PDB file of C-alpha atoms in Angstrom:
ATOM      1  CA  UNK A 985     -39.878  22.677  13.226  1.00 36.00           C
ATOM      2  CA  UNK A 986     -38.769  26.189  12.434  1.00 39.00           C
ATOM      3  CA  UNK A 987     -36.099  26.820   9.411  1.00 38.00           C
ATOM      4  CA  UNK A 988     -32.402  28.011  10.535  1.00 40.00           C
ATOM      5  CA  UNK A 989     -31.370  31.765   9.380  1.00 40.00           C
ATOM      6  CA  UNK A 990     -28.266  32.344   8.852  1.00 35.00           C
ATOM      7  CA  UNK A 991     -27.400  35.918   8.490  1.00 38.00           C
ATOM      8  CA  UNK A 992     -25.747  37.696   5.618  1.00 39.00           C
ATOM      9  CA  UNK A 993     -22.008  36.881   7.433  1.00 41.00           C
ATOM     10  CA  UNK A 994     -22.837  33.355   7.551  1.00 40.00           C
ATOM     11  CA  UNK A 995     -23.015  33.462   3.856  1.00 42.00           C
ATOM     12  CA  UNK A 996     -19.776  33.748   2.123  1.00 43.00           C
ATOM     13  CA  UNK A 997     -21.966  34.412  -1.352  1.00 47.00           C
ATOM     14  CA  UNK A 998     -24.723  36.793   0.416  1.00 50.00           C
ATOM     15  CA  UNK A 999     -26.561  38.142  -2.286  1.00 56.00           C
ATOM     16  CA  UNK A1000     -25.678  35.727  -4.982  1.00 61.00           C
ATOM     17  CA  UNK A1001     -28.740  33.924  -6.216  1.00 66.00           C
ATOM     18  CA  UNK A1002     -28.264  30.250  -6.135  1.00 73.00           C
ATOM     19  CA  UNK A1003     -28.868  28.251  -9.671  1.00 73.00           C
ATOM     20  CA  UNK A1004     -29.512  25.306 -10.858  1.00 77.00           C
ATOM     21  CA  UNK A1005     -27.815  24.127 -14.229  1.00 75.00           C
ATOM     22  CA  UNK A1006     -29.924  22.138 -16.458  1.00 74.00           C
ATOM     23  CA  UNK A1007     -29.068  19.722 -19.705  1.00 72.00           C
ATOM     24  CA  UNK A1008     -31.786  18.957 -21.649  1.00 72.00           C
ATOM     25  CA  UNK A1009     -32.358  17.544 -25.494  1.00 71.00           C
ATOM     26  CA  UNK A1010     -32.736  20.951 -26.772  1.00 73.00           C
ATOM     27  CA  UNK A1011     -30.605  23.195 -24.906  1.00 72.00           C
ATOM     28  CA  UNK A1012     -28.738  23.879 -21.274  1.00 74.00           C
ATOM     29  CA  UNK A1013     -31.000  26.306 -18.815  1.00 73.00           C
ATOM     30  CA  UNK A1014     -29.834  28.045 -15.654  1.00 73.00           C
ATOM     31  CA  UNK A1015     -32.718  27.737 -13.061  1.00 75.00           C
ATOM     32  CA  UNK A1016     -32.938  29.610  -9.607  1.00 73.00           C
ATOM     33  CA  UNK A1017     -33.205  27.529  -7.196  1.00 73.00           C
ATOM     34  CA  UNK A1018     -36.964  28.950  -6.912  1.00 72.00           C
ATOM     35  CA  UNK A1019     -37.937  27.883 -10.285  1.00 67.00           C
ATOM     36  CA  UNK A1020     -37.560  30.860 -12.563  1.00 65.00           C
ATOM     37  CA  UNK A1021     -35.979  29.963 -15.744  1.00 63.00           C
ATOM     38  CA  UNK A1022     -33.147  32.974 -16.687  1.00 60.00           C
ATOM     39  CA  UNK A1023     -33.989  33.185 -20.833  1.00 54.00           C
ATOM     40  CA  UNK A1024     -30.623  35.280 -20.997  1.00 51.00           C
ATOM     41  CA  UNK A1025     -28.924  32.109 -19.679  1.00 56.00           C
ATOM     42  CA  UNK A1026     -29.598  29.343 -22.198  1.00 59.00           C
ATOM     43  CA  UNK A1027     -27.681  27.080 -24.955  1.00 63.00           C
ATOM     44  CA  UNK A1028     -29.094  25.559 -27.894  1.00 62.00           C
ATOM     45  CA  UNK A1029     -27.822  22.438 -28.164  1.00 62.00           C
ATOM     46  CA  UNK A1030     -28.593  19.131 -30.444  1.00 59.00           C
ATOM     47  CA  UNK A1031     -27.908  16.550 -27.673  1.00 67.00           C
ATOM     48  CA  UNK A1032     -27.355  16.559 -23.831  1.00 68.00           C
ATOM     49  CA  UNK A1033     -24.569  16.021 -22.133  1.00 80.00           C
ATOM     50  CA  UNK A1034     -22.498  15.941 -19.083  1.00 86.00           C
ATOM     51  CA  UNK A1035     -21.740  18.842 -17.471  1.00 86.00           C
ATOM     52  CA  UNK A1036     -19.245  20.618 -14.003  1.00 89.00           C
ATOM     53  CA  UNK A1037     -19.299  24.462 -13.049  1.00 84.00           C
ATOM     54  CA  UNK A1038     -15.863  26.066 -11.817  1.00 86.00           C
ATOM     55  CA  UNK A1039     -17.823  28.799  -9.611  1.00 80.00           C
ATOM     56  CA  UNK A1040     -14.500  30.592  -8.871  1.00 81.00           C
ATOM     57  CA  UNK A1041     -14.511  31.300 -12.254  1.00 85.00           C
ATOM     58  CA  UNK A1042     -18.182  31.145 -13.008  1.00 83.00           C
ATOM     59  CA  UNK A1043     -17.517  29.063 -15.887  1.00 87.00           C
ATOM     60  CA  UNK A1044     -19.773  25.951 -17.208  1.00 87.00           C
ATOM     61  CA  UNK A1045     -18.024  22.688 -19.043  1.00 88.00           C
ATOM     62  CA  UNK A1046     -20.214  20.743 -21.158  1.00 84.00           C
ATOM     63  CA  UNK A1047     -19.443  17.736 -23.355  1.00 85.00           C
ATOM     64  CA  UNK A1048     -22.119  17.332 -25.860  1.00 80.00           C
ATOM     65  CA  UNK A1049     -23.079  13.572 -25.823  1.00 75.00           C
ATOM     66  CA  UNK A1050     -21.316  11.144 -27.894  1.00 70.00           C
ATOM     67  CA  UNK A1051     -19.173  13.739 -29.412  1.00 72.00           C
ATOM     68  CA  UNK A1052     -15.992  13.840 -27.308  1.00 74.00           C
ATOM     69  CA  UNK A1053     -15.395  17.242 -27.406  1.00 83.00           C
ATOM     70  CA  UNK A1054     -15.617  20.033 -24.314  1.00 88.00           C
ATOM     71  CA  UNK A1055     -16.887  23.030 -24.659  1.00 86.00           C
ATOM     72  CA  UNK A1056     -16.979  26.322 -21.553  1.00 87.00           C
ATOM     73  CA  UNK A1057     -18.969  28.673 -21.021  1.00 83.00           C
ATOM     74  CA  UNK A1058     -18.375  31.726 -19.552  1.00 85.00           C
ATOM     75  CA  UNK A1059     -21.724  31.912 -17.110  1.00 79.00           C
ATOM     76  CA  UNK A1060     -20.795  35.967 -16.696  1.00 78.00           C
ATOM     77  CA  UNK A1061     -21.640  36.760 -20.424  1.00 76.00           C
ATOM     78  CA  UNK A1062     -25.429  36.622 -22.281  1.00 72.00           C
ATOM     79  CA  UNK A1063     -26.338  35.497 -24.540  1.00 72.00           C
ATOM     80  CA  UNK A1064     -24.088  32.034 -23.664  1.00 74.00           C
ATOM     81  CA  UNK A1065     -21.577  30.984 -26.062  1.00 77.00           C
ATOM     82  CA  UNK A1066     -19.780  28.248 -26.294  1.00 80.00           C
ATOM     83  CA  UNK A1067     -15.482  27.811 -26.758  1.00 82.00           C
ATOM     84  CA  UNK A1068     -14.294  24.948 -27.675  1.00 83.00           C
ATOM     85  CA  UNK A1069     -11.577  23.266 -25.053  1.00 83.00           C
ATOM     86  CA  UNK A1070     -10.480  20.203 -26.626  1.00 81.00           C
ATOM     87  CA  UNK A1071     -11.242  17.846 -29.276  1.00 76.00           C
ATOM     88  CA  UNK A1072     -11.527  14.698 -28.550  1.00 70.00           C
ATOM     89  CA  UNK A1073     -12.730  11.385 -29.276  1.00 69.00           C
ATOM     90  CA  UNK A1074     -14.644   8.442 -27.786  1.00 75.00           C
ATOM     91  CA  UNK A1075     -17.782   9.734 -25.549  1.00 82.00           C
ATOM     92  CA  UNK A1076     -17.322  11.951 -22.863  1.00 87.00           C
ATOM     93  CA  UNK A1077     -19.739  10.432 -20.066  1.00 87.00           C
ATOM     94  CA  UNK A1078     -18.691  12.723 -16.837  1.00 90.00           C
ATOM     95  CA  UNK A1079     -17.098  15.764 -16.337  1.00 92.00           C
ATOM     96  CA  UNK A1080     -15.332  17.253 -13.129  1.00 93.00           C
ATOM     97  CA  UNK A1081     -13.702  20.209 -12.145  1.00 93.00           C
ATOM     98  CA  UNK A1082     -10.768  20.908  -9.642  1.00 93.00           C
ATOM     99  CA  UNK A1083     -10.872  23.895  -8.891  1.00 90.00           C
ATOM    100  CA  UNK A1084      -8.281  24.641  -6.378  1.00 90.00           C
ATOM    101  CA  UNK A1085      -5.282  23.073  -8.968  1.00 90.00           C
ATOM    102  CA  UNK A1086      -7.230  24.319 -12.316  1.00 90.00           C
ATOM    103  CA  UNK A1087      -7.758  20.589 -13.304  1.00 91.00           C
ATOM    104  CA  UNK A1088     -10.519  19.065 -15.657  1.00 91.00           C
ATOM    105  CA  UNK A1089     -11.627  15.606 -15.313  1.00 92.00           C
ATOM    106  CA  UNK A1090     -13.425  13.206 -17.921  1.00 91.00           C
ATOM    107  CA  UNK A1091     -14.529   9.950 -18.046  1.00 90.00           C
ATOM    108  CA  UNK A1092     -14.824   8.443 -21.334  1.00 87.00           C
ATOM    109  CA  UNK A1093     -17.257   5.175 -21.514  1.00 85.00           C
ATOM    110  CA  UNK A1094     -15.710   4.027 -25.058  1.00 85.00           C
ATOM    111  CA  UNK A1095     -12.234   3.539 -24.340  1.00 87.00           C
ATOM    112  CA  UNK A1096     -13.096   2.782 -20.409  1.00 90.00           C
ATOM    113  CA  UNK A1097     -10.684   5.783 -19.138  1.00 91.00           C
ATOM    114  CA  UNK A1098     -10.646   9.117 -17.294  1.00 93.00           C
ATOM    115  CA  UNK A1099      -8.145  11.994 -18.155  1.00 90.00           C
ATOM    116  CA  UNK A1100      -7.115  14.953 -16.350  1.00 91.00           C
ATOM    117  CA  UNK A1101      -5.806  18.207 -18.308  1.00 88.00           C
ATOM    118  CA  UNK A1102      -5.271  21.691 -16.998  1.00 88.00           C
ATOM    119  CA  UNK A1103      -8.170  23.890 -17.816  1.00 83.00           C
ATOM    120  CA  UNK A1104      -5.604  26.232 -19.543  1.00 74.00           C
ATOM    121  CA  UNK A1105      -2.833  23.701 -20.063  1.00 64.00           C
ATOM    122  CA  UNK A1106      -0.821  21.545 -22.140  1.00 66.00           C
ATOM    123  CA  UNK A1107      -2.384  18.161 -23.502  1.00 82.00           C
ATOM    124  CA  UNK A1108      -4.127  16.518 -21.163  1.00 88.00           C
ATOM    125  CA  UNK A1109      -3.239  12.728 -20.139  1.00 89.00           C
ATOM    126  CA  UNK A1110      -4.475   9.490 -19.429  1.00 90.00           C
ATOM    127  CA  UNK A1111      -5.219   8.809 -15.503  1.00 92.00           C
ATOM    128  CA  UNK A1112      -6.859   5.733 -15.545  1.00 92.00           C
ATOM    129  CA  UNK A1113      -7.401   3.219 -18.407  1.00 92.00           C
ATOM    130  CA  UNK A1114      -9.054  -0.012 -18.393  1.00 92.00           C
ATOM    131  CA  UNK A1115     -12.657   0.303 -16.781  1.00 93.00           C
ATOM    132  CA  UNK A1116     -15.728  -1.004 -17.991  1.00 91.00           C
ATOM    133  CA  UNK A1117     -18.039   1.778 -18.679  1.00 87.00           C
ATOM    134  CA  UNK A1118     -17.509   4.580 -16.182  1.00 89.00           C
ATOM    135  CA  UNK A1119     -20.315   6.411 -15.667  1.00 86.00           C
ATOM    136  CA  UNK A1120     -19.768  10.152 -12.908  1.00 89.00           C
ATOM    137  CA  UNK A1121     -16.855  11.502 -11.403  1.00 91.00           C
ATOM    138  CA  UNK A1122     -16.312  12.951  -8.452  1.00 91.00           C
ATOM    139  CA  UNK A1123     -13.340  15.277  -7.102  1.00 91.00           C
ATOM    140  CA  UNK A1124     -12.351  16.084  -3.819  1.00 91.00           C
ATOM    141  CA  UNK A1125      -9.450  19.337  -4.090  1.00 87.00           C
ATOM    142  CA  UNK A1126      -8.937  19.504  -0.681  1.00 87.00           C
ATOM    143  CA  UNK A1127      -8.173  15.890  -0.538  1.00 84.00           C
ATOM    144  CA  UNK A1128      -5.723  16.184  -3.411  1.00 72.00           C
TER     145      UNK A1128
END
């Protein structure tokens, strides 16, 4: 079966090296897609967590596990260092990014919720309360 090329107009990010974002026990990695580990591109860190890119803005959210705050990372600068975005509590157990209406998403396992706040905004605000244990999020922009 032979592989479909697409030409450098097919891509709307020709050029751009595609990466894969890793959360580990010890640290966050960006990964080409090839396997090669980019050493400029890593975050010490004392315990996973979850994670969502905004690519428009080339910008990484991470919630260290258990901890309930968000951090972002600006993926353009090296070495990677982390800005706090809000202080929370509870455990933040998925994170999700609109990136079309500058939204951020969380689910938070402890109190059984997910809240959306602007990723420049005000205080962000319950969306739904009352689940047991949710566990990934998913957003859809174009959807609404």
């Amino acid at each position: 079966m032979e592989s479909e090329k697409f030409s450098e107009q097919d891509n709307p990010v020709a050029g751009v090296t595609a990466r894969l974002l890793l959360s580990t026990s010890e640290d966050v990695q960006s990964i080409t897609v090839r396997g090669r580990a980019d050493r400029d591109r890593t975050m010490r860190t004392t315990s996973p967590g979850a994670m969502a890119t905004c690519v428009a803005t080339n910008t990484l959210y991470w919630a260290p596990q258990a901890k309930g705050s968000i951090f972002r990372v600006s993926m353009d600068t090296s070495p990677w260092t982390p800005v706090l975005v809000l202080r929370g509590q509870g455990s933040v157990s998925a994170l999700a990014v609109d990136w079309i209406h500058r939204q951020l998403y969380w689910s938070d396992q402890q109190i059984g919720s997910v809240t959306v706040g602007a990723l420049d905004g005000p205080e962000p605000r319950l969306l739904i309360g009352g689940l047991q244990r949710p566990t990934a999020l998913a957003v859809e922009p174009f959807l609404g």
